[in-house]
């Protein structure tokens, strides 16, 4: 019968219940799901930048990417924090724990001119970071080109 109720009770001994109680397991899973749903949006970069489009195949993203953003007003951001050009190398060393082989994802507004973009790349090279990936918006190939670029980001290796 359901609930472990037995008709033959002999004495004061209770019959063993061999059914699995899944209610605590479900409660724990719902709490973990809620935690991950709240924490996932906090792990993204929230610096607003108008990215140019690219048709290159997206590369895999590492677990903890390091983003440097060059905004339209030529200011730099390291992740979500503002960064000074003079201390960019030291800030990157602190963030990557001195790992010069870490891949740095460089994002730039499409209104930024090529010279300013190259200055930031030279700052990264002078700091010892040679693995630089460029970030842009993913678009369809020219045969299937539409007016709106896709919302996903893609990385392009130089």
Coordinates of N, CA, C and O in Angstrom, one line a residue:
X1 N 0.8 -1.2 0.0 CA 0.0 0.0 0.0 C 0.9 1.2 0.0 O 2.0 1.2 0.3
X2 N 0.3 2.3 -0.4 CA 1.0 3.6 -0.4 C 1.4 4.1 0.9 O 0.6 3.9 1.9
X3 N 2.5 4.8 1.0 CA 2.9 5.5 2.3 C 3.5 4.5 3.3 O 3.8 4.9 4.4
X4 N 3.7 3.3 3.0 CA 4.3 2.3 3.9 C 3.4 1.8 5.0 O 3.8 1.3 6.0
X5 N 2.1 2.0 4.8 CA 1.1 1.5 5.8 C 0.9 0.0 5.6 O 0.6 -0.4 4.5
X6 N 1.0 -0.8 6.6 CA 0.8 -2.3 6.4 C -0.3 -2.7 7.3 O -0.6 -2.2 8.4
X7 N -1.0 -3.7 6.9 CA -2.2 -4.2 7.6 C -1.8 -5.1 8.8 O -2.4 -5.1 9.8
X8 N -0.7 -5.9 8.6 CA -0.3 -6.8 9.7 C 0.7 -6.1 10.6 O 1.9 -6.1 10.3
X9 N 0.3 -5.6 11.7 CA 1.2 -5.0 12.7 C 1.3 -6.1 13.8 O 0.4 -6.4 14.4
X10 N 2.5 -6.5 14.0 CA 2.8 -7.5 15.0 C 3.6 -6.8 16.1 O 4.8 -6.6 15.9
X11 N 2.9 -6.5 17.2 CA 3.6 -5.9 18.3 C 4.0 -4.4 18.1 O 3.3 -3.7 17.4
X12 N 5.1 -4.0 18.7 CA 5.5 -2.6 18.7 C 6.4 -2.3 17.5 O 6.8 -1.2 17.3
X13 N 6.9 -3.3 16.8 CA 7.9 -3.1 15.7 C 7.2 -2.5 14.5 O 6.1 -2.9 14.1
X14 N 7.8 -1.4 14.0 CA 7.2 -0.8 12.7 C 7.9 -1.5 11.6 O 9.1 -1.8 11.6
X15 N 7.2 -1.7 10.5 CA 7.7 -2.3 9.3 C 8.7 -1.4 8.6 O 8.4 -0.1 8.6
X16 N 9.7 -1.9 8.0 CA 10.7 -1.1 7.3 C 10.0 -0.6 6.0 O 9.3 -1.3 5.3
X17 N 10.3 0.7 5.6 CA 9.8 1.3 4.4 C 11.0 1.3 3.4 O 12.0 1.9 3.6
X18 N 10.8 0.6 2.3 CA 11.9 0.5 1.3 C 11.7 1.4 0.1 O 12.3 1.3 -0.9
X19 N 10.9 2.4 0.3 CA 10.7 3.4 -0.8 C 11.6 4.6 -0.6 O 11.9 5.0 0.5
X20 N 12.1 5.1 -1.7 CA 13.0 6.3 -1.7 C 12.2 7.6 -1.5 O 11.2 7.8 -2.3
X21 N 12.6 8.4 -0.6 CA 12.0 9.7 -0.4 C 12.7 10.7 -1.2 O 13.9 11.1 -0.9
X22 N 12.2 11.2 -2.3 CA 12.9 12.1 -3.3 C 12.6 13.5 -3.0 O 13.1 14.4 -3.6
X23 N 11.7 13.8 -2.1 CA 11.4 15.2 -1.8 C 12.6 16.1 -1.4 O 12.8 17.2 -1.9
X24 N 13.5 15.6 -0.5 CA 14.7 16.4 -0.2 C 15.6 16.6 -1.4 O 16.1 17.7 -1.6
X25 N 15.7 15.6 -2.2 CA 16.5 15.7 -3.4 C 16.0 16.8 -4.4 O 16.7 17.6 -4.9
X26 N 14.7 16.8 -4.6 CA 14.1 17.8 -5.4 C 14.2 19.2 -4.9 O 14.5 20.1 -5.6
X27 N 14.1 19.3 -3.5 CA 14.3 20.6 -2.9 C 15.7 21.1 -3.1 O 15.9 22.3 -3.5
X28 N 16.7 20.3 -3.0 CA 18.1 20.7 -3.2 C 18.3 21.1 -4.7 O 18.9 22.1 -5.0
X29 N 17.8 20.3 -5.6 CA 17.9 20.6 -7.0 C 17.3 22.0 -7.4 O 17.8 22.8 -8.1
X30 N 16.1 22.3 -6.8 CA 15.4 23.5 -7.1 C 16.2 24.7 -6.5 O 16.3 25.8 -7.2
X31 N 16.8 24.5 -5.4 CA 17.6 25.6 -4.8 C 18.9 25.9 -5.7 O 19.2 27.0 -6.0
X32 N 19.5 24.8 -6.1 CA 20.7 24.9 -7.0 C 20.3 25.6 -8.3 O 21.1 26.4 -8.8
X33 N 19.2 25.2 -8.9 CA 18.8 25.8 -10.1 C 18.5 27.3 -9.9 O 18.9 28.1 -10.8
X34 N 17.9 27.7 -8.8 CA 17.7 29.1 -8.6 C 19.0 29.9 -8.4 O 19.1 31.0 -9.0
X35 N 19.9 29.3 -7.7 CA 21.2 29.9 -7.6 C 21.9 30.1 -8.9 O 22.4 31.2 -9.2
X36 N 21.9 29.1 -9.8 CA 22.6 29.2 -11.1 C 21.8 30.2 -12.0 O 22.5 30.9 -12.8
X37 N 20.5 30.3 -11.9 CA 19.8 31.2 -12.7 C 20.1 32.7 -12.3 O 20.1 33.5 -13.1
X38 N 20.3 32.9 -11.0 CA 20.6 34.2 -10.6 C 22.1 34.6 -10.9 O 22.4 35.7 -11.2
X39 N 23.0 33.6 -10.7 CA 24.4 33.9 -10.9 C 24.8 34.0 -12.3 O 25.8 34.7 -12.6
X40 N 24.2 33.3 -13.3 CA 24.6 33.3 -14.7 C 24.6 34.7 -15.3 O 25.6 35.0 -16.0
X41 N 23.6 35.5 -15.2 CA 23.7 36.9 -15.8 C 24.8 37.8 -15.2 O 25.3 38.7 -15.9
X42 N 25.2 37.5 -14.0 CA 26.3 38.3 -13.4 C 27.6 38.0 -13.9 O 28.6 38.8 -13.7
X43 N 27.8 36.9 -14.6 CA 29.1 36.5 -15.2 C 29.4 37.1 -16.5 O 30.4 36.8 -17.1
X44 N 28.6 38.0 -17.0 CA 28.8 38.5 -18.4 C 29.3 40.0 -18.3 O 29.2 40.6 -17.2
X45 N 29.9 40.5 -19.3 CA 30.5 41.8 -19.4 C 29.3 42.7 -19.8 O 28.6 42.5 -20.8
X46 N 29.2 43.9 -19.0 CA 28.1 44.8 -19.3 C 28.5 46.1 -19.9 O 27.8 47.1 -19.7
X47 N 29.7 46.2 -20.5 CA 30.1 47.4 -21.1 C 29.5 47.5 -22.5 O 29.6 46.7 -23.3
X48 N 28.8 48.6 -22.7 CA 28.1 48.8 -24.0 C 29.0 49.3 -25.0 O 29.7 50.3 -24.8
X49 N 29.1 48.6 -26.1 CA 30.0 49.0 -27.3 C 29.3 48.5 -28.5 O 28.7 47.4 -28.6
X50 N 29.4 49.3 -29.6 CA 28.9 49.0 -30.9 C 29.9 48.2 -31.7 O 30.8 48.8 -32.3
X51 N 29.8 46.9 -31.7 CA 30.8 46.0 -32.4 C 30.6 45.9 -33.9 O 29.5 45.9 -34.3
X52 N 31.7 45.8 -34.6 CA 31.6 45.5 -36.1 C 31.3 44.1 -36.3 O 31.4 43.3 -35.4
X53 N 30.8 43.8 -37.5 CA 30.4 42.4 -37.8 C 31.5 41.6 -38.5 O 32.4 42.2 -39.1
X54 N 31.4 40.3 -38.3 CA 32.4 39.4 -38.9 C 31.6 38.1 -39.4 O 30.7 37.7 -38.8
X55 N 32.2 37.5 -40.4 CA 31.6 36.2 -40.9 C 32.5 35.0 -40.5 O 32.3 33.9 -41.0
X56 N 33.5 35.2 -39.7 CA 34.4 34.2 -39.3 C 33.8 33.2 -38.4 O 32.8 33.5 -37.7
X57 N 34.2 31.9 -38.4 CA 33.7 30.9 -37.6 C 34.1 31.2 -36.1 O 35.2 31.5 -35.8
X58 N 33.1 31.2 -35.2 CA 33.4 31.5 -33.8 C 34.4 30.5 -33.2 O 34.3 29.3 -33.4
X59 N 35.3 31.0 -32.4 CA 36.3 30.1 -31.6 C 35.7 29.8 -30.3 O 34.8 30.5 -29.8
X60 N 36.2 28.8 -29.6 CA 35.7 28.4 -28.3 C 36.1 29.4 -27.3 O 37.2 30.0 -27.3
X61 N 35.2 29.7 -26.3 CA 35.5 30.7 -25.3 C 36.0 29.9 -24.1 O 35.5 28.9 -23.7
X62 N 37.1 30.5 -23.4 CA 37.6 29.9 -22.2 C 36.6 30.0 -21.0 O 35.7 30.8 -21.1
X63 N 36.9 29.3 -19.9 CA 36.1 29.4 -18.8 C 35.9 30.8 -18.2 O 34.9 31.3 -17.9
X64 N 37.1 31.5 -18.1 CA 37.1 32.9 -17.5 C 37.8 33.8 -18.5 O 39.0 34.1 -18.4
X65 N 37.0 34.3 -19.5 CA 37.7 35.2 -20.5 C 38.1 36.5 -19.9 O 37.4 37.0 -19.0
X66 N 39.1 37.1 -20.5 CA 39.6 38.4 -20.1 C 39.3 39.4 -21.2 O 39.8 39.2 -22.3
X67 N 38.3 40.3 -21.0 CA 37.9 41.2 -22.0 C 38.5 42.6 -21.8 O 38.5 43.1 -20.7
X68 N 39.1 43.2 -22.9 CA 39.5 44.6 -22.9 C 38.6 45.3 -23.9 O 38.5 44.8 -25.1
X69 N 38.0 46.4 -23.5 CA 37.0 47.1 -24.4 C 37.6 48.5 -24.7 O 37.9 49.2 -23.7
X70 N 37.7 48.8 -25.9 CA 38.0 50.2 -26.3 C 36.7 50.9 -26.8 O 36.2 50.5 -27.8
X71 N 36.3 51.8 -26.0 CA 35.0 52.5 -26.3 C 35.2 53.6 -27.3 O 36.3 54.0 -27.7
X72 N 34.1 54.1 -27.8 CA 34.1 55.2 -28.8 C 34.8 56.4 -28.4 O 35.4 57.1 -29.1
X73 N 34.8 56.7 -27.0 CA 35.5 57.9 -26.5 C 36.9 57.6 -26.2 O 37.6 58.4 -25.5
X74 N 37.5 56.5 -26.7 CA 38.9 56.0 -26.5 C 39.2 55.6 -25.1 O 40.4 55.5 -24.8
X75 N 38.2 55.4 -24.2 CA 38.5 55.0 -22.9 C 38.6 53.4 -22.9 O 38.0 52.8 -23.8
X76 N 39.3 52.9 -22.0 CA 39.5 51.4 -21.9 C 38.8 50.9 -20.7 O 38.7 51.5 -19.7
X77 N 38.3 49.6 -20.9 CA 37.7 48.9 -19.8 C 38.3 47.5 -19.7 O 38.5 46.9 -20.8
X78 N 38.6 47.1 -18.6 CA 39.1 45.7 -18.3 C 38.0 44.9 -17.6 O 37.8 45.2 -16.4
X79 N 37.3 44.1 -18.3 CA 36.1 43.4 -17.8 C 35.0 44.5 -17.7 O 34.7 45.1 -18.7
X80 N 34.5 44.7 -16.5 CA 33.5 45.8 -16.3 C 34.1 47.0 -15.7 O 33.4 48.0 -15.5
X81 N 35.4 47.0 -15.4 CA 36.0 48.1 -14.7 C 36.8 49.0 -15.7 O 37.4 48.5 -16.6
X82 N 36.8 50.3 -15.4 CA 37.6 51.2 -16.2 C 39.0 51.0 -16.0 O 39.4 50.6 -14.8
X83 N 39.9 51.1 -17.0 CA 41.3 50.9 -16.9 C 42.1 52.0 -17.5 O 41.6 52.6 -18.5
X84 N 43.2 52.4 -16.9 CA 44.1 53.4 -17.5 C 45.1 52.8 -18.4 O 45.5 51.6 -18.1
X85 N 45.5 53.5 -19.4 CA 46.5 52.9 -20.4 C 47.8 52.7 -19.7 O 48.5 51.8 -20.0
X86 N 48.2 53.5 -18.7 CA 49.5 53.5 -18.1 C 49.6 52.2 -17.2 O 50.6 51.6 -17.0
X87 N 48.5 51.8 -16.6 CA 48.5 50.6 -15.7 C 47.9 49.4 -16.3 O 47.6 48.4 -15.6
X88 N 47.7 49.4 -17.6 CA 47.0 48.2 -18.2 C 47.8 46.9 -18.1 O 47.2 45.9 -17.7
X89 N 49.1 47.0 -18.3 CA 49.9 45.8 -18.1 C 49.9 45.2 -16.7 O 49.7 44.0 -16.5
X90 N 50.0 46.1 -15.7 CA 49.9 45.7 -14.3 C 48.5 45.1 -13.9 O 48.4 44.1 -13.2
X91 N 47.5 45.8 -14.4 CA 46.1 45.3 -14.2 C 45.9 43.9 -14.8 O 45.3 43.0 -14.2
X92 N 46.4 43.7 -16.0 CA 46.3 42.4 -16.7 C 47.1 41.3 -15.9 O 46.7 40.2 -15.8
X93 N 48.3 41.7 -15.4 CA 49.1 40.7 -14.7 C 48.4 40.3 -13.4 O 48.4 39.1 -13.0
X94 N 47.7 41.2 -12.8 CA 46.9 40.9 -11.6 C 45.8 40.0 -11.9 O 45.5 39.0 -11.2
X95 N 45.1 40.3 -13.0 CA 43.9 39.6 -13.4 C 44.2 38.2 -13.9 O 43.5 37.2 -13.6
X96 N 45.3 38.0 -14.6 CA 45.7 36.7 -15.2 C 46.7 36.0 -14.3 O 47.1 34.9 -14.7
X97 N 47.0 36.6 -13.2 CA 48.0 36.0 -12.2 C 49.3 35.8 -12.9 O 50.0 34.8 -12.7
X98 N 49.7 36.7 -13.8 CA 51.0 36.7 -14.4 C 51.1 35.7 -15.5 O 52.2 35.5 -16.1
X99 N 50.0 35.1 -16.0 CA 50.1 34.2 -17.1 C 50.1 34.9 -18.4 O 49.0 35.4 -18.9
X100 N 51.2 35.0 -19.0 CA 51.4 35.8 -20.3 C 50.8 35.0 -21.5 O 50.6 35.6 -22.5
X101 N 50.5 33.7 -21.3 CA 49.9 32.9 -22.3 C 48.4 33.0 -22.3 O 47.7 32.3 -23.2
X102 N 47.8 33.7 -21.4 CA 46.3 33.8 -21.4 C 45.8 34.6 -22.6 O 46.4 35.5 -23.1
X103 N 44.7 34.1 -23.2 CA 44.1 34.8 -24.3 C 43.3 36.0 -23.9 O 42.5 35.9 -23.0
X104 N 43.6 37.1 -24.5 CA 43.0 38.4 -24.2 C 42.0 38.7 -25.3 O 42.4 38.7 -26.5
X105 N 40.7 38.9 -25.0 CA 39.7 39.2 -26.0 C 39.6 40.7 -26.1 O 39.2 41.4 -25.1
X106 N 39.9 41.3 -27.2 CA 39.9 42.7 -27.4 C 38.6 43.1 -28.2 O 38.4 42.6 -29.3
X107 N 37.8 44.0 -27.6 CA 36.6 44.5 -28.3 C 36.8 46.0 -28.5 O 37.4 46.7 -27.7
X108 N 36.4 46.5 -29.6 CA 36.5 47.9 -29.9 C 35.2 48.3 -30.7 O 34.6 47.6 -31.5
X109 N 34.8 49.5 -30.4 CA 33.6 50.1 -31.0 C 34.0 50.3 -32.5 O 35.2 50.6 -32.8
X110 N 33.1 50.2 -33.4 CA 33.4 50.3 -34.8 C 33.7 51.7 -35.2 O 34.2 52.0 -36.3
X111 N 33.4 52.7 -34.4 CA 33.7 54.1 -34.6 C 35.2 54.4 -34.3 O 35.7 55.5 -34.6
X112 N 35.9 53.5 -33.6 CA 37.3 53.7 -33.2 C 38.1 53.6 -34.5 O 38.0 52.6 -35.3
X113 N 39.1 54.5 -34.7 CA 39.9 54.5 -35.8 C 41.0 53.4 -35.6 O 41.3 53.0 -34.5
X114 N 41.6 53.0 -36.7 CA 42.6 51.9 -36.7 C 43.8 52.3 -35.9 O 44.4 51.4 -35.2
X115 N 44.3 53.5 -35.9 CA 45.5 53.9 -35.2 C 45.3 53.8 -33.7 O 46.1 53.3 -32.9
X116 N 44.1 54.2 -33.1 CA 43.8 54.0 -31.7 C 43.7 52.5 -31.3 O 44.2 52.1 -30.3
X117 N 43.2 51.7 -32.2 CA 43.0 50.3 -32.0 C 44.4 49.7 -31.9 O 44.7 48.9 -31.0
X118 N 45.3 50.1 -32.8 CA 46.7 49.5 -32.8 C 47.5 50.0 -31.6 O 48.3 49.3 -31.1
X119 N 47.2 51.2 -31.1 CA 47.9 51.6 -29.8 C 47.5 50.6 -28.7 O 48.4 50.3 -27.9
X120 N 46.3 50.2 -28.6 CA 45.9 49.3 -27.5 C 46.6 47.9 -27.8 O 47.1 47.3 -26.8
X121 N 46.6 47.5 -29.0 CA 47.3 46.2 -29.3 C 48.8 46.3 -29.0 O 49.4 45.3 -28.5
X122 N 49.4 47.4 -29.2 CA 50.8 47.6 -28.9 C 51.0 47.6 -27.4 O 52.0 47.1 -26.9
X123 N 50.1 48.2 -26.6 CA 50.1 48.2 -25.1 C 50.1 46.7 -24.7 O 50.9 46.4 -23.7
X124 N 49.3 45.9 -25.3 CA 49.2 44.5 -24.9 C 50.5 43.8 -25.2 O 51.0 43.0 -24.4
X125 N 51.0 44.0 -26.4 CA 52.2 43.4 -26.8 C 53.4 43.8 -25.9 O 54.2 43.0 -25.5
X126 N 53.5 45.1 -25.6 CA 54.5 45.6 -24.7 C 54.4 45.0 -23.3 O 55.4 44.8 -22.6
X127 N 53.2 44.7 -22.9 CA 53.0 44.0 -21.6 C 53.3 42.5 -21.6 O 53.3 41.9 -20.6
X128 N 53.5 42.0 -22.8 CA 53.9 40.6 -22.9 C 52.7 39.7 -23.3 O 52.9 38.4 -23.3
X129 N 51.6 40.2 -23.6 CA 50.4 39.4 -24.0 C 50.3 39.4 -25.5 O 50.0 40.4 -26.1
X130 N 50.6 38.2 -26.1 CA 50.7 38.1 -27.5 C 49.5 37.3 -28.1 O 49.3 37.3 -29.3
X131 N 48.7 36.6 -27.2 CA 47.5 35.9 -27.7 C 46.3 36.8 -27.5 O 45.7 36.8 -26.5
X132 N 46.0 37.5 -28.6 CA 45.0 38.5 -28.6 C 43.9 38.1 -29.6 O 44.2 37.8 -30.7
X133 N 42.7 38.0 -29.1 CA 41.6 37.6 -30.0 C 40.7 38.8 -30.2 O 40.4 39.5 -29.2
X134 N 40.3 39.1 -31.4 CA 39.4 40.2 -31.7 C 38.0 39.7 -31.6 O 37.6 38.7 -32.1
X135 N 37.1 40.6 -31.1 CA 35.7 40.2 -30.9 C 34.8 41.1 -31.8 O 35.0 42.3 -31.9
X136 N 33.9 40.4 -32.4 CA 32.9 41.1 -33.3 C 31.6 40.4 -33.3 O 31.4 39.4 -32.7
X137 N 30.6 41.0 -34.0 CA 29.3 40.4 -34.1 C 29.3 39.4 -35.2 O 30.0 39.6 -36.2
X138 N 28.6 38.3 -35.0 CA 28.5 37.2 -36.1 C 27.5 37.6 -37.1 O 26.4 38.0 -36.7
X139 N 27.8 37.5 -38.4 CA 26.8 37.8 -39.4 C 26.8 36.6 -40.4 O 27.6 35.7 -40.3
X140 N 25.8 36.6 -41.2 CA 25.7 35.5 -42.2 C 26.7 35.8 -43.4 O 27.1 36.9 -43.6
X141 N 27.1 34.7 -44.1 CA 28.0 34.9 -45.2 C 27.3 35.8 -46.3 O 26.1 35.9 -46.3
X142 N 28.1 36.4 -47.1 CA 27.6 37.4 -48.1 C 26.5 36.9 -49.0 O 25.6 37.6 -49.4
X143 N 26.4 35.6 -49.3 CA 25.3 35.0 -50.1 C 24.0 35.1 -49.4 O 23.0 35.2 -50.0
X144 N 24.0 35.0 -48.0 CA 22.8 35.0 -47.2 C 22.7 36.2 -46.4 O 22.1 36.2 -45.3
X145 N 23.3 37.3 -46.7 CA 23.5 38.5 -45.9 C 22.1 39.1 -45.6 O 21.3 39.3 -46.5
X146 N 21.9 39.4 -44.4 CA 20.6 40.1 -44.0 C 20.9 41.5 -43.5 O 22.1 41.8 -43.2
X147 N 19.9 42.3 -43.2 CA 20.2 43.6 -42.7 C 20.6 43.6 -41.2 O 21.4 44.5 -40.8
X148 N 20.2 42.7 -40.4 CA 20.5 42.6 -39.0 C 21.6 41.6 -38.7 O 21.4 40.4 -39.0
X149 N 22.7 42.0 -38.0 CA 23.7 41.0 -37.6 C 23.1 40.2 -36.5 O 22.2 40.6 -35.7
X150 N 23.6 39.0 -36.3 CA 23.2 38.1 -35.3 C 23.7 38.6 -33.9 O 24.6 39.4 -33.9
X151 N 23.0 38.3 -32.8 CA 23.4 38.8 -31.5 C 24.6 38.1 -30.9 O 25.1 38.6 -29.9
X152 N 25.0 37.0 -31.4 CA 26.1 36.3 -30.8 C 27.4 36.9 -31.1 O 27.6 37.5 -32.2
X153 N 28.4 36.8 -30.2 CA 29.7 37.4 -30.4 C 30.6 36.3 -31.0 O 30.4 35.1 -30.7
X154 N 31.6 36.7 -31.8 CA 32.5 35.7 -32.3 C 33.9 36.3 -32.1 O 34.1 37.5 -32.1
X155 N 34.9 35.4 -32.0 CA 36.3 35.8 -31.9 C 37.0 35.5 -33.1 O 36.9 34.5 -33.7
X156 N 37.9 36.5 -33.6 CA 38.6 36.3 -34.8 C 40.1 36.5 -34.4 O 40.5 37.4 -33.7
X157 N 40.9 35.5 -34.7 CA 42.3 35.5 -34.4 C 43.0 36.4 -35.5 O 42.8 36.3 -36.6
X158 N 44.0 37.2 -35.0 CA 44.8 38.1 -36.0 C 45.7 37.2 -36.8 O 46.1 36.1 -36.4

